[in-house]
Amino acid sequence: MKSVRLFVLSLVVIVIGTTAMFPAVVVAKPIHLTYSIFFPPTHGQCLAGMEWAREIERLTDGKVKITVFPGGTLTKANQCYDGVVKGISDIGMSCFAYTRGRFPVMEALDLPLGYPSGLAATRTANAFYETFKPAELDDVKVLYLHAHGPGLLHTRKPVSTLADLQNMKIRSTGLSAKVVEALGAVPVAMPQGDTYESLQKGVVEGTFGPIEVLKGWRQAEVVKYTTDCNGVGYTTAMFVVMNKAKWNQLSPEVRDIFEATSRKWIDVHGKRWDQGDQEGRTYATSLGNEILQMDNDETLRWKEKVRPIIDAYISGADAKNLDGRKTVQMLTGAIDGLK
């Protein structure tokens, strides 16, 4: 009996010694994140966002897995930013303009400054944020921004002059509502997701947006004309932001991957916007829609009408101790440098 006890005791010592020499390997569980995108799943910008998520997963060797919820299924477009702050989603993509008044500094990006392309608007948006780092975004981690090409007018009946546009009901959002009003039309606020049905039913007679909406949101099916008013081309700046607590939980190595991938994806989105604009133009003309060009005199009249919006932003920013003139000068300089 004594020999049996000695044998068992020897086995225990051997097992303990072996465990000490070869400790158990602890396999870290993947980090699971949710990503809310308001664009429909087939839209080029949603696809770019999903590609970004897959690239993060690839570069982290599966340590990070991101589940994308497109089409506003997790949080609606105007709730996306708050959803990230509150942790309803870990990451979110939507428009600053959908929560008008909350981002007074970032609103400058949407001014009708004559953006020439989506790539120029996207690069300008990111340069603007890096320059000013407004405190209004301190409650999230900003991964990157992007912005569409020049917002144009798409209508059910032809609009070639300011006189044609008077009192028409035009869908708009954020600062573009002020553009609509300055041009003599009636702004009707709504997100892109509601625009198709509203145009179809005649709730609105037209919409302001990049020409990519004619295919990306199928709006060419419910309008017949596009007025190429790029001289007052505005943009709508969009954010890709992350819940700050979740960001702080990531290791430095993983954070570096997020940062590097996000920098790369700035141009991915910008180029995708320009591709979408070309596809929207081609799709619209294939349905028999007309693209109406304005002459120089008419373009100047439209620019004169919207100039008070820019001046009002400058004076309003100054009243809030923001340097409105410096802000606008930075933007116009960046836009001119990218033309």
PDB file of C-alpha atoms in Angstrom, residues 8-304:
ATOM      1  CA  VAL A   8       0.861   8.129  -7.088  1.00  0.00           C
ATOM      2  CA  LEU A   9       2.791  10.912  -5.364  1.00  0.00           C
ATOM      3  CA  SER A  10       5.587  10.569  -7.923  1.00  0.00           C
ATOM      4  CA  LEU A  11       3.072  10.885 -10.766  1.00  0.00           C
ATOM      5  CA  VAL A  12       1.633  14.066  -9.237  1.00  0.00           C
ATOM      6  CA  VAL A  13       5.108  15.600  -8.927  1.00  0.00           C
ATOM      7  CA  ILE A  14       5.882  14.694 -12.553  1.00  0.00           C
ATOM      8  CA  VAL A  15       2.582  16.217 -13.789  1.00  0.00           C
ATOM      9  CA  ILE A  16       3.114  19.439 -11.792  1.00  0.00           C
ATOM     10  CA  GLY A  17       6.694  19.699 -13.062  1.00  0.00           C
ATOM     11  CA  THR A  18       5.649  19.131 -16.645  1.00  0.00           C
ATOM     12  CA  THR A  19       2.893  21.752 -16.380  1.00  0.00           C
ATOM     13  CA  ALA A  20       5.374  24.254 -15.004  1.00  0.00           C
ATOM     14  CA  MET A  21       7.803  23.558 -17.857  1.00  0.00           C
ATOM     15  CA  PHE A  22       5.116  23.657 -20.555  1.00  0.00           C
ATOM     16  CA  PRO A  23       2.351  26.070 -19.456  1.00  0.00           C
ATOM     17  CA  ALA A  24      -1.009  25.844 -21.203  1.00  0.00           C
ATOM     18  CA  VAL A  25      -1.326  28.020 -24.288  1.00  0.00           C
ATOM     19  CA  VAL A  26      -4.108  30.585 -23.843  1.00  0.00           C
ATOM     20  CA  VAL A  27      -5.825  31.373 -27.148  1.00  0.00           C
ATOM     21  CA  ALA A  28      -7.207  34.915 -27.185  1.00  0.00           C
ATOM     22  CA  LYS A  29     -10.800  35.177 -28.318  1.00  0.00           C
ATOM     23  CA  PRO A  30     -11.470  37.313 -31.413  1.00  0.00           C
ATOM     24  CA  ILE A  31     -12.711  40.844 -30.839  1.00  0.00           C
ATOM     25  CA  HIS A  32     -16.211  41.084 -32.296  1.00  0.00           C
ATOM     26  CA  LEU A  33     -17.348  44.546 -33.447  1.00  0.00           C
ATOM     27  CA  THR A  34     -20.557  45.789 -35.065  1.00  0.00           C
ATOM     28  CA  TYR A  35     -20.621  48.340 -37.889  1.00  0.00           C
ATOM     29  CA  SER A  36     -23.763  50.325 -38.783  1.00  0.00           C
ATOM     30  CA  ILE A  37     -23.917  51.768 -42.336  1.00  0.00           C
ATOM     31  CA  PHE A  38     -26.930  53.708 -43.634  1.00  0.00           C
ATOM     32  CA  PHE A  39     -26.225  53.015 -47.316  1.00  0.00           C
ATOM     33  CA  PRO A  40     -28.049  50.038 -48.878  1.00  0.00           C
ATOM     34  CA  PRO A  41     -25.928  46.873 -49.187  1.00  0.00           C
ATOM     35  CA  THR A  42     -25.394  47.221 -52.957  1.00  0.00           C
ATOM     36  CA  HIS A  43     -24.285  50.864 -52.823  1.00  0.00           C
ATOM     37  CA  GLY A  44     -20.627  51.526 -53.690  1.00  0.00           C
ATOM     38  CA  GLN A  45     -19.965  53.291 -50.384  1.00  0.00           C
ATOM     39  CA  CYS A  46     -21.430  50.429 -48.375  1.00  0.00           C
ATOM     40  CA  LEU A  47     -19.314  47.991 -50.387  1.00  0.00           C
ATOM     41  CA  ALA A  48     -16.223  50.118 -49.653  1.00  0.00           C
ATOM     42  CA  GLY A  49     -17.057  50.033 -45.948  1.00  0.00           C
ATOM     43  CA  MET A  50     -17.452  46.246 -46.012  1.00  0.00           C
ATOM     44  CA  GLU A  51     -14.127  45.917 -47.850  1.00  0.00           C
ATOM     45  CA  TRP A  52     -12.496  48.008 -45.106  1.00  0.00           C
ATOM     46  CA  ALA A  53     -13.934  45.671 -42.469  1.00  0.00           C
ATOM     47  CA  ARG A  54     -12.615  42.591 -44.292  1.00  0.00           C
ATOM     48  CA  GLU A  55      -9.179  44.204 -44.633  1.00  0.00           C
ATOM     49  CA  ILE A  56      -9.059  44.848 -40.875  1.00  0.00           C
ATOM     50  CA  GLU A  57      -9.933  41.202 -40.251  1.00  0.00           C
ATOM     51  CA  ARG A  58      -7.256  40.027 -42.718  1.00  0.00           C
ATOM     52  CA  LEU A  59      -4.497  42.240 -41.348  1.00  0.00           C
ATOM     53  CA  THR A  60      -5.248  41.252 -37.748  1.00  0.00           C
ATOM     54  CA  ASP A  61      -5.188  37.532 -38.686  1.00  0.00           C
ATOM     55  CA  GLY A  62      -8.785  37.214 -37.547  1.00  0.00           C
ATOM     56  CA  LYS A  63      -8.181  38.789 -34.140  1.00  0.00           C
ATOM     57  CA  VAL A  64     -10.836  41.362 -35.058  1.00  0.00           C
ATOM     58  CA  LYS A  65     -14.115  40.373 -36.686  1.00  0.00           C
ATOM     59  CA  ILE A  66     -16.524  43.083 -37.829  1.00  0.00           C
ATOM     60  CA  THR A  67     -20.190  42.404 -38.567  1.00  0.00           C
ATOM     61  CA  VAL A  68     -21.642  45.003 -40.931  1.00  0.00           C
ATOM     62  CA  PHE A  69     -25.296  46.067 -40.719  1.00  0.00           C
ATOM     63  CA  PRO A  70     -26.130  47.956 -43.969  1.00  0.00           C
ATOM     64  CA  GLY A  71     -29.245  49.880 -44.889  1.00  0.00           C
ATOM     65  CA  GLY A  72     -29.712  51.443 -41.448  1.00  0.00           C
ATOM     66  CA  THR A  73     -30.859  48.115 -39.987  1.00  0.00           C
ATOM     67  CA  LEU A  74     -28.980  48.589 -36.699  1.00  0.00           C
ATOM     68  CA  THR A  75     -29.303  52.365 -36.354  1.00  0.00           C
ATOM     69  CA  LYS A  76     -31.068  54.732 -38.734  1.00  0.00           C
ATOM     70  CA  ALA A  77     -29.044  57.340 -40.639  1.00  0.00           C
ATOM     71  CA  ASN A  78     -29.876  60.183 -38.241  1.00  0.00           C
ATOM     72  CA  GLN A  79     -29.277  57.986 -35.173  1.00  0.00           C
ATOM     73  CA  CYS A  80     -25.990  56.449 -36.278  1.00  0.00           C
ATOM     74  CA  TYR A  81     -23.601  58.868 -34.535  1.00  0.00           C
ATOM     75  CA  ASP A  82     -25.457  58.697 -31.209  1.00  0.00           C
ATOM     76  CA  GLY A  83     -25.642  54.938 -31.655  1.00  0.00           C
ATOM     77  CA  VAL A  84     -21.849  54.776 -31.706  1.00  0.00           C
ATOM     78  CA  VAL A  85     -21.516  57.091 -28.700  1.00  0.00           C
ATOM     79  CA  LYS A  86     -23.986  54.950 -26.707  1.00  0.00           C
ATOM     80  CA  GLY A  87     -22.508  51.633 -27.855  1.00  0.00           C
ATOM     81  CA  ILE A  88     -25.517  50.461 -29.878  1.00  0.00           C
ATOM     82  CA  SER A  89     -22.961  49.896 -32.623  1.00  0.00           C
ATOM     83  CA  ASP A  90     -19.182  49.878 -32.237  1.00  0.00           C
ATOM     84  CA  ILE A  91     -18.551  51.624 -35.575  1.00  0.00           C
ATOM     85  CA  GLY A  92     -20.848  53.781 -37.674  1.00  0.00           C
ATOM     86  CA  MET A  93     -21.001  55.481 -41.092  1.00  0.00           C
ATOM     87  CA  SER A  94     -23.462  58.272 -41.825  1.00  0.00           C
ATOM     88  CA  CYS A  95     -23.725  61.995 -42.647  1.00  0.00           C
ATOM     89  CA  PHE A  96     -22.995  64.896 -40.314  1.00  0.00           C
ATOM     90  CA  ALA A  97     -25.881  66.742 -41.965  1.00  0.00           C
ATOM     91  CA  TYR A  98     -28.460  64.263 -40.653  1.00  0.00           C
ATOM     92  CA  THR A  99     -28.063  65.752 -37.165  1.00  0.00           C
ATOM     93  CA  ARG A 100     -28.076  69.399 -38.203  1.00  0.00           C
ATOM     94  CA  GLY A 101     -26.711  71.867 -35.663  1.00  0.00           C
ATOM     95  CA  ARG A 102     -24.733  69.278 -33.711  1.00  0.00           C
ATOM     96  CA  PHE A 103     -21.533  69.705 -35.727  1.00  0.00           C
ATOM     97  CA  PRO A 104     -21.158  73.464 -36.348  1.00  0.00           C
ATOM     98  CA  VAL A 105     -17.501  73.247 -37.371  1.00  0.00           C
ATOM     99  CA  MET A 106     -17.937  70.263 -39.673  1.00  0.00           C
ATOM    100  CA  GLU A 107     -20.921  71.964 -41.349  1.00  0.00           C
ATOM    101  CA  ALA A 108     -18.409  74.171 -43.175  1.00  0.00           C
ATOM    102  CA  LEU A 109     -17.536  71.210 -45.391  1.00  0.00           C
ATOM    103  CA  ASP A 110     -21.047  71.205 -46.857  1.00  0.00           C
ATOM    104  CA  LEU A 111     -20.939  74.823 -48.053  1.00  0.00           C
ATOM    105  CA  PRO A 112     -21.601  75.346 -51.804  1.00  0.00           C
ATOM    106  CA  LEU A 113     -17.938  75.968 -52.629  1.00  0.00           C
ATOM    107  CA  GLY A 114     -17.843  74.286 -56.055  1.00  0.00           C
ATOM    108  CA  TYR A 115     -16.334  70.888 -55.223  1.00  0.00           C
ATOM    109  CA  PRO A 116     -15.015  69.403 -58.494  1.00  0.00           C
ATOM    110  CA  SER A 117     -15.118  65.697 -57.582  1.00  0.00           C
ATOM    111  CA  GLY A 118     -15.709  63.138 -54.858  1.00  0.00           C
ATOM    112  CA  LEU A 119     -11.995  62.500 -54.457  1.00  0.00           C
ATOM    113  CA  ALA A 120     -11.328  66.223 -53.999  1.00  0.00           C
ATOM    114  CA  ALA A 121     -14.196  66.541 -51.509  1.00  0.00           C
ATOM    115  CA  THR A 122     -13.036  63.475 -49.565  1.00  0.00           C
ATOM    116  CA  ARG A 123      -9.419  64.590 -49.351  1.00  0.00           C
ATOM    117  CA  THR A 124     -10.536  68.084 -48.360  1.00  0.00           C
ATOM    118  CA  ALA A 125     -12.781  66.701 -45.601  1.00  0.00           C
ATOM    119  CA  ASN A 126      -9.950  64.709 -44.038  1.00  0.00           C
ATOM    120  CA  ALA A 127      -7.461  67.573 -44.338  1.00  0.00           C
ATOM    121  CA  PHE A 128     -10.033  69.871 -42.719  1.00  0.00           C
ATOM    122  CA  TYR A 129     -10.533  67.521 -39.764  1.00  0.00           C
ATOM    123  CA  GLU A 130      -6.797  67.039 -39.253  1.00  0.00           C
ATOM    124  CA  THR A 131      -6.276  70.804 -39.328  1.00  0.00           C
ATOM    125  CA  PHE A 132      -8.992  71.803 -36.859  1.00  0.00           C
ATOM    126  CA  LYS A 133      -9.721  68.626 -34.803  1.00  0.00           C
ATOM    127  CA  PRO A 134     -13.029  70.099 -33.575  1.00  0.00           C
ATOM    128  CA  ALA A 135     -14.058  69.264 -30.013  1.00  0.00           C
ATOM    129  CA  GLU A 136     -17.553  68.345 -31.269  1.00  0.00           C
ATOM    130  CA  LEU A 137     -16.091  64.957 -32.318  1.00  0.00           C
ATOM    131  CA  ASP A 138     -14.216  64.232 -29.101  1.00  0.00           C
ATOM    132  CA  ASP A 139     -16.826  61.717 -27.888  1.00  0.00           C
ATOM    133  CA  VAL A 140     -15.823  59.217 -30.603  1.00  0.00           C
ATOM    134  CA  LYS A 141     -12.704  57.961 -32.345  1.00  0.00           C
ATOM    135  CA  VAL A 142     -12.715  59.396 -35.867  1.00  0.00           C
ATOM    136  CA  LEU A 143     -11.368  56.739 -38.233  1.00  0.00           C
ATOM    137  CA  TYR A 144     -11.797  58.703 -41.465  1.00  0.00           C
ATOM    138  CA  LEU A 145     -14.218  60.894 -43.409  1.00  0.00           C
ATOM    139  CA  HIS A 146     -15.462  60.874 -46.987  1.00  0.00           C
ATOM    140  CA  ALA A 147     -17.664  63.136 -49.102  1.00  0.00           C
ATOM    141  CA  HIS A 148     -19.515  62.950 -52.383  1.00  0.00           C
ATOM    142  CA  GLY A 149     -18.847  64.844 -55.597  1.00  0.00           C
ATOM    143  CA  PRO A 150     -20.680  68.067 -56.523  1.00  0.00           C
ATOM    144  CA  GLY A 151     -24.310  68.080 -55.450  1.00  0.00           C
ATOM    145  CA  LEU A 152     -26.482  68.726 -58.513  1.00  0.00           C
ATOM    146  CA  LEU A 153     -30.201  69.288 -59.058  1.00  0.00           C
ATOM    147  CA  HIS A 154     -32.328  66.355 -60.289  1.00  0.00           C
ATOM    148  CA  THR A 155     -35.945  67.101 -61.172  1.00  0.00           C
ATOM    149  CA  ARG A 156     -39.105  65.749 -62.730  1.00  0.00           C
ATOM    150  CA  LYS A 157     -39.399  68.774 -65.035  1.00  0.00           C
ATOM    151  CA  PRO A 158     -36.572  70.747 -66.733  1.00  0.00           C
ATOM    152  CA  VAL A 159     -34.775  73.480 -64.771  1.00  0.00           C
ATOM    153  CA  SER A 160     -32.333  75.602 -66.770  1.00  0.00           C
ATOM    154  CA  THR A 161     -32.698  78.938 -64.984  1.00  0.00           C
ATOM    155  CA  LEU A 162     -33.465  80.326 -61.543  1.00  0.00           C
ATOM    156  CA  ALA A 163     -36.921  81.268 -62.808  1.00  0.00           C
ATOM    157  CA  ASP A 164     -37.664  77.592 -63.589  1.00  0.00           C
ATOM    158  CA  LEU A 165     -36.785  76.614 -60.011  1.00  0.00           C
ATOM    159  CA  GLN A 166     -38.964  79.096 -58.129  1.00  0.00           C
ATOM    160  CA  ASN A 167     -41.242  77.540 -55.478  1.00  0.00           C
ATOM    161  CA  MET A 168     -40.470  73.963 -56.493  1.00  0.00           C
ATOM    162  CA  LYS A 169     -40.405  71.472 -53.614  1.00  0.00           C
ATOM    163  CA  ILE A 170     -36.869  70.063 -53.509  1.00  0.00           C
ATOM    164  CA  ARG A 171     -35.614  67.305 -51.247  1.00  0.00           C
ATOM    165  CA  SER A 172     -32.484  68.368 -49.351  1.00  0.00           C
ATOM    166  CA  THR A 173     -30.633  67.751 -46.123  1.00  0.00           C
ATOM    167  CA  GLY A 174     -28.470  69.779 -43.783  1.00  0.00           C
ATOM    168  CA  LEU A 175     -26.834  72.777 -45.404  1.00  0.00           C
ATOM    169  CA  SER A 176     -28.181  71.884 -48.854  1.00  0.00           C
ATOM    170  CA  ALA A 177     -31.600  72.947 -47.543  1.00  0.00           C
ATOM    171  CA  LYS A 178     -30.209  76.481 -47.298  1.00  0.00           C
ATOM    172  CA  VAL A 179     -28.933  76.213 -50.872  1.00  0.00           C
ATOM    173  CA  VAL A 180     -32.415  75.235 -52.046  1.00  0.00           C
ATOM    174  CA  GLU A 181     -33.966  78.158 -50.172  1.00  0.00           C
ATOM    175  CA  ALA A 182     -31.385  80.656 -51.452  1.00  0.00           C
ATOM    176  CA  LEU A 183     -32.151  79.601 -55.024  1.00  0.00           C
ATOM    177  CA  GLY A 184     -35.865  80.312 -54.516  1.00  0.00           C
ATOM    178  CA  ALA A 185     -37.197  76.768 -54.120  1.00  0.00           C
ATOM    179  CA  VAL A 186     -38.849  75.124 -51.105  1.00  0.00           C
ATOM    180  CA  PRO A 187     -36.565  72.752 -49.142  1.00  0.00           C
ATOM    181  CA  VAL A 188     -38.062  69.486 -47.905  1.00  0.00           C
ATOM    182  CA  ALA A 189     -35.743  67.724 -45.465  1.00  0.00           C
ATOM    183  CA  MET A 190     -35.374  63.949 -45.784  1.00  0.00           C
ATOM    184  CA  PRO A 191     -32.616  61.320 -45.964  1.00  0.00           C
ATOM    185  CA  GLN A 192     -31.765  59.565 -49.217  1.00  0.00           C
ATOM    186  CA  GLY A 193     -33.607  56.425 -48.180  1.00  0.00           C
ATOM    187  CA  ASP A 194     -36.986  58.217 -48.392  1.00  0.00           C
ATOM    188  CA  THR A 195     -36.308  60.170 -51.578  1.00  0.00           C
ATOM    189  CA  TYR A 196     -37.262  57.613 -54.258  1.00  0.00           C
ATOM    190  CA  GLU A 197     -40.801  57.137 -52.976  1.00  0.00           C
ATOM    191  CA  SER A 198     -41.260  60.876 -52.363  1.00  0.00           C
ATOM    192  CA  LEU A 199     -40.247  61.662 -55.943  1.00  0.00           C
ATOM    193  CA  GLN A 200     -42.393  58.842 -57.280  1.00  0.00           C
ATOM    194  CA  LYS A 201     -45.480  60.096 -55.431  1.00  0.00           C
ATOM    195  CA  GLY A 202     -44.845  63.770 -56.177  1.00  0.00           C
ATOM    196  CA  VAL A 203     -44.278  64.708 -52.543  1.00  0.00           C
ATOM    197  CA  VAL A 204     -41.191  66.515 -53.861  1.00  0.00           C
ATOM    198  CA  GLU A 205     -40.480  67.689 -57.404  1.00  0.00           C
ATOM    199  CA  GLY A 206     -36.739  67.259 -57.294  1.00  0.00           C
ATOM    200  CA  THR A 207     -33.718  66.515 -55.174  1.00  0.00           C
ATOM    201  CA  PHE A 208     -30.220  67.853 -54.644  1.00  0.00           C
ATOM    202  CA  GLY A 209     -27.451  65.260 -54.566  1.00  0.00           C
ATOM    203  CA  PRO A 210     -24.423  63.902 -56.403  1.00  0.00           C
ATOM    204  CA  ILE A 211     -25.262  62.422 -59.772  1.00  0.00           C
ATOM    205  CA  GLU A 212     -24.378  58.968 -58.389  1.00  0.00           C
ATOM    206  CA  VAL A 213     -27.782  58.889 -56.609  1.00  0.00           C
ATOM    207  CA  LEU A 214     -29.397  58.369 -60.011  1.00  0.00           C
ATOM    208  CA  LYS A 215     -28.045  54.816 -60.015  1.00  0.00           C
ATOM    209  CA  GLY A 216     -26.897  54.221 -56.419  1.00  0.00           C
ATOM    210  CA  TRP A 217     -30.384  55.027 -55.091  1.00  0.00           C
ATOM    211  CA  ARG A 218     -32.180  54.340 -58.438  1.00  0.00           C
ATOM    212  CA  GLN A 219     -33.509  57.912 -58.542  1.00  0.00           C
ATOM    213  CA  ALA A 220     -33.060  58.154 -62.331  1.00  0.00           C
ATOM    214  CA  GLU A 221     -36.245  56.091 -62.514  1.00  0.00           C
ATOM    215  CA  VAL A 222     -38.305  58.866 -60.897  1.00  0.00           C
ATOM    216  CA  VAL A 223     -36.674  62.023 -62.333  1.00  0.00           C
ATOM    217  CA  LYS A 224     -36.123  63.039 -65.945  1.00  0.00           C
ATOM    218  CA  TYR A 225     -33.649  65.927 -65.786  1.00  0.00           C
ATOM    219  CA  THR A 226     -30.351  66.838 -64.109  1.00  0.00           C
ATOM    220  CA  THR A 227     -29.213  70.468 -63.971  1.00  0.00           C
ATOM    221  CA  ASP A 228     -25.418  70.543 -63.990  1.00  0.00           C
ATOM    222  CA  CYS A 229     -25.024  73.412 -61.522  1.00  0.00           C
ATOM    223  CA  ASN A 230     -21.502  72.405 -60.441  1.00  0.00           C
ATOM    224  CA  GLY A 231     -20.545  76.057 -59.942  1.00  0.00           C
ATOM    225  CA  VAL A 232     -22.461  75.881 -56.650  1.00  0.00           C
ATOM    226  CA  GLY A 233     -21.582  72.234 -56.121  1.00  0.00           C
ATOM    227  CA  TYR A 234     -21.812  71.412 -52.414  1.00  0.00           C
ATOM    228  CA  THR A 235     -20.893  68.151 -50.770  1.00  0.00           C
ATOM    229  CA  THR A 236     -22.206  66.150 -47.832  1.00  0.00           C
ATOM    230  CA  ALA A 237     -19.437  65.079 -45.485  1.00  0.00           C
ATOM    231  CA  MET A 238     -19.727  61.616 -43.955  1.00  0.00           C
ATOM    232  CA  PHE A 239     -18.051  60.053 -40.965  1.00  0.00           C
ATOM    233  CA  VAL A 240     -16.682  56.652 -40.080  1.00  0.00           C
ATOM    234  CA  VAL A 241     -16.355  56.721 -36.299  1.00  0.00           C
ATOM    235  CA  MET A 242     -15.818  54.225 -33.498  1.00  0.00           C
ATOM    236  CA  ASN A 243     -17.019  53.998 -29.920  1.00  0.00           C
ATOM    237  CA  LYS A 244     -14.249  55.487 -27.811  1.00  0.00           C
ATOM    238  CA  ALA A 245     -14.340  52.849 -25.064  1.00  0.00           C
ATOM    239  CA  LYS A 246     -14.064  50.054 -27.633  1.00  0.00           C
ATOM    240  CA  TRP A 247     -11.187  51.865 -29.325  1.00  0.00           C
ATOM    241  CA  ASN A 248      -9.326  52.186 -26.030  1.00  0.00           C
ATOM    242  CA  GLN A 249      -9.706  48.439 -25.426  1.00  0.00           C
ATOM    243  CA  LEU A 250      -7.776  47.576 -28.590  1.00  0.00           C
ATOM    244  CA  SER A 251      -4.088  46.761 -28.331  1.00  0.00           C
ATOM    245  CA  PRO A 252      -1.613  49.315 -29.755  1.00  0.00           C
ATOM    246  CA  GLU A 253      -0.784  46.905 -32.591  1.00  0.00           C
ATOM    247  CA  VAL A 254      -4.434  46.531 -33.595  1.00  0.00           C
ATOM    248  CA  ARG A 255      -4.995  50.286 -33.335  1.00  0.00           C
ATOM    249  CA  ASP A 256      -2.072  50.835 -35.720  1.00  0.00           C
ATOM    250  CA  ILE A 257      -3.750  48.516 -38.224  1.00  0.00           C
ATOM    251  CA  PHE A 258      -7.038  50.441 -37.920  1.00  0.00           C
ATOM    252  CA  GLU A 259      -5.230  53.760 -38.433  1.00  0.00           C
ATOM    253  CA  ALA A 260      -3.176  52.629 -41.434  1.00  0.00           C
ATOM    254  CA  THR A 261      -6.130  50.945 -43.142  1.00  0.00           C
ATOM    255  CA  SER A 262      -8.362  53.970 -42.557  1.00  0.00           C
ATOM    256  CA  ARG A 263      -5.798  56.304 -44.145  1.00  0.00           C
ATOM    257  CA  LYS A 264      -5.692  54.035 -47.174  1.00  0.00           C
ATOM    258  CA  TRP A 265      -9.478  53.922 -47.430  1.00  0.00           C
ATOM    259  CA  ILE A 266      -9.810  57.715 -47.744  1.00  0.00           C
ATOM    260  CA  ASP A 267      -8.912  57.498 -51.432  1.00  0.00           C
ATOM    261  CA  VAL A 268     -10.829  54.233 -51.832  1.00  0.00           C
ATOM    262  CA  HIS A 269     -14.043  56.085 -50.940  1.00  0.00           C
ATOM    263  CA  GLY A 270     -13.147  59.221 -52.898  1.00  0.00           C
ATOM    264  CA  LYS A 271     -12.488  57.268 -56.076  1.00  0.00           C
ATOM    265  CA  ARG A 272     -15.612  55.177 -55.497  1.00  0.00           C
ATOM    266  CA  TRP A 273     -17.658  58.396 -55.330  1.00  0.00           C
ATOM    267  CA  ASP A 274     -16.261  59.486 -58.701  1.00  0.00           C
ATOM    268  CA  GLN A 275     -16.903  56.051 -60.174  1.00  0.00           C
ATOM    269  CA  GLY A 276     -20.459  56.260 -58.858  1.00  0.00           C
ATOM    270  CA  ASP A 277     -20.942  59.682 -60.446  1.00  0.00           C
ATOM    271  CA  GLN A 278     -19.875  58.346 -63.834  1.00  0.00           C
ATOM    272  CA  GLU A 279     -22.118  55.302 -63.471  1.00  0.00           C
ATOM    273  CA  GLY A 280     -25.025  57.519 -62.392  1.00  0.00           C
ATOM    274  CA  ARG A 281     -24.601  59.746 -65.440  1.00  0.00           C
ATOM    275  CA  THR A 282     -24.423  56.751 -67.784  1.00  0.00           C
ATOM    276  CA  TYR A 283     -27.437  55.065 -66.167  1.00  0.00           C
ATOM    277  CA  ALA A 284     -29.550  58.234 -66.318  1.00  0.00           C
ATOM    278  CA  THR A 285     -28.847  58.862 -69.996  1.00  0.00           C
ATOM    279  CA  SER A 286     -29.532  55.191 -70.779  1.00  0.00           C
ATOM    280  CA  LEU A 287     -33.073  55.770 -69.484  1.00  0.00           C
ATOM    281  CA  GLY A 288     -33.445  58.822 -71.706  1.00  0.00           C
ATOM    282  CA  ASN A 289     -32.882  61.402 -68.976  1.00  0.00           C
ATOM    283  CA  GLU A 290     -31.384  64.761 -69.993  1.00  0.00           C
ATOM    284  CA  ILE A 291     -28.352  66.504 -68.484  1.00  0.00           C
ATOM    285  CA  LEU A 292     -28.961  70.259 -68.746  1.00  0.00           C
ATOM    286  CA  GLN A 293     -25.927  72.551 -68.936  1.00  0.00           C
ATOM    287  CA  MET A 294     -25.946  76.171 -67.731  1.00  0.00           C
ATOM    288  CA  ASP A 295     -24.098  78.984 -69.474  1.00  0.00           C
ATOM    289  CA  ASN A 296     -21.569  81.167 -67.628  1.00  0.00           C
ATOM    290  CA  ASP A 297     -24.018  84.005 -66.961  1.00  0.00           C
ATOM    291  CA  GLU A 298     -26.562  81.669 -65.384  1.00  0.00           C
ATOM    292  CA  THR A 299     -23.836  79.992 -63.333  1.00  0.00           C
ATOM    293  CA  LEU A 300     -22.790  83.396 -61.961  1.00  0.00           C
ATOM    294  CA  ARG A 301     -26.409  84.152 -61.011  1.00  0.00           C
ATOM    295  CA  TRP A 302     -26.635  80.902 -59.034  1.00  0.00           C
ATOM    296  CA  LYS A 303     -23.298  81.609 -57.320  1.00  0.00           C
ATOM    297  CA  GLU A 304     -24.466  85.089 -56.324  1.00  0.00           C
TER     298      GLU A 304
END
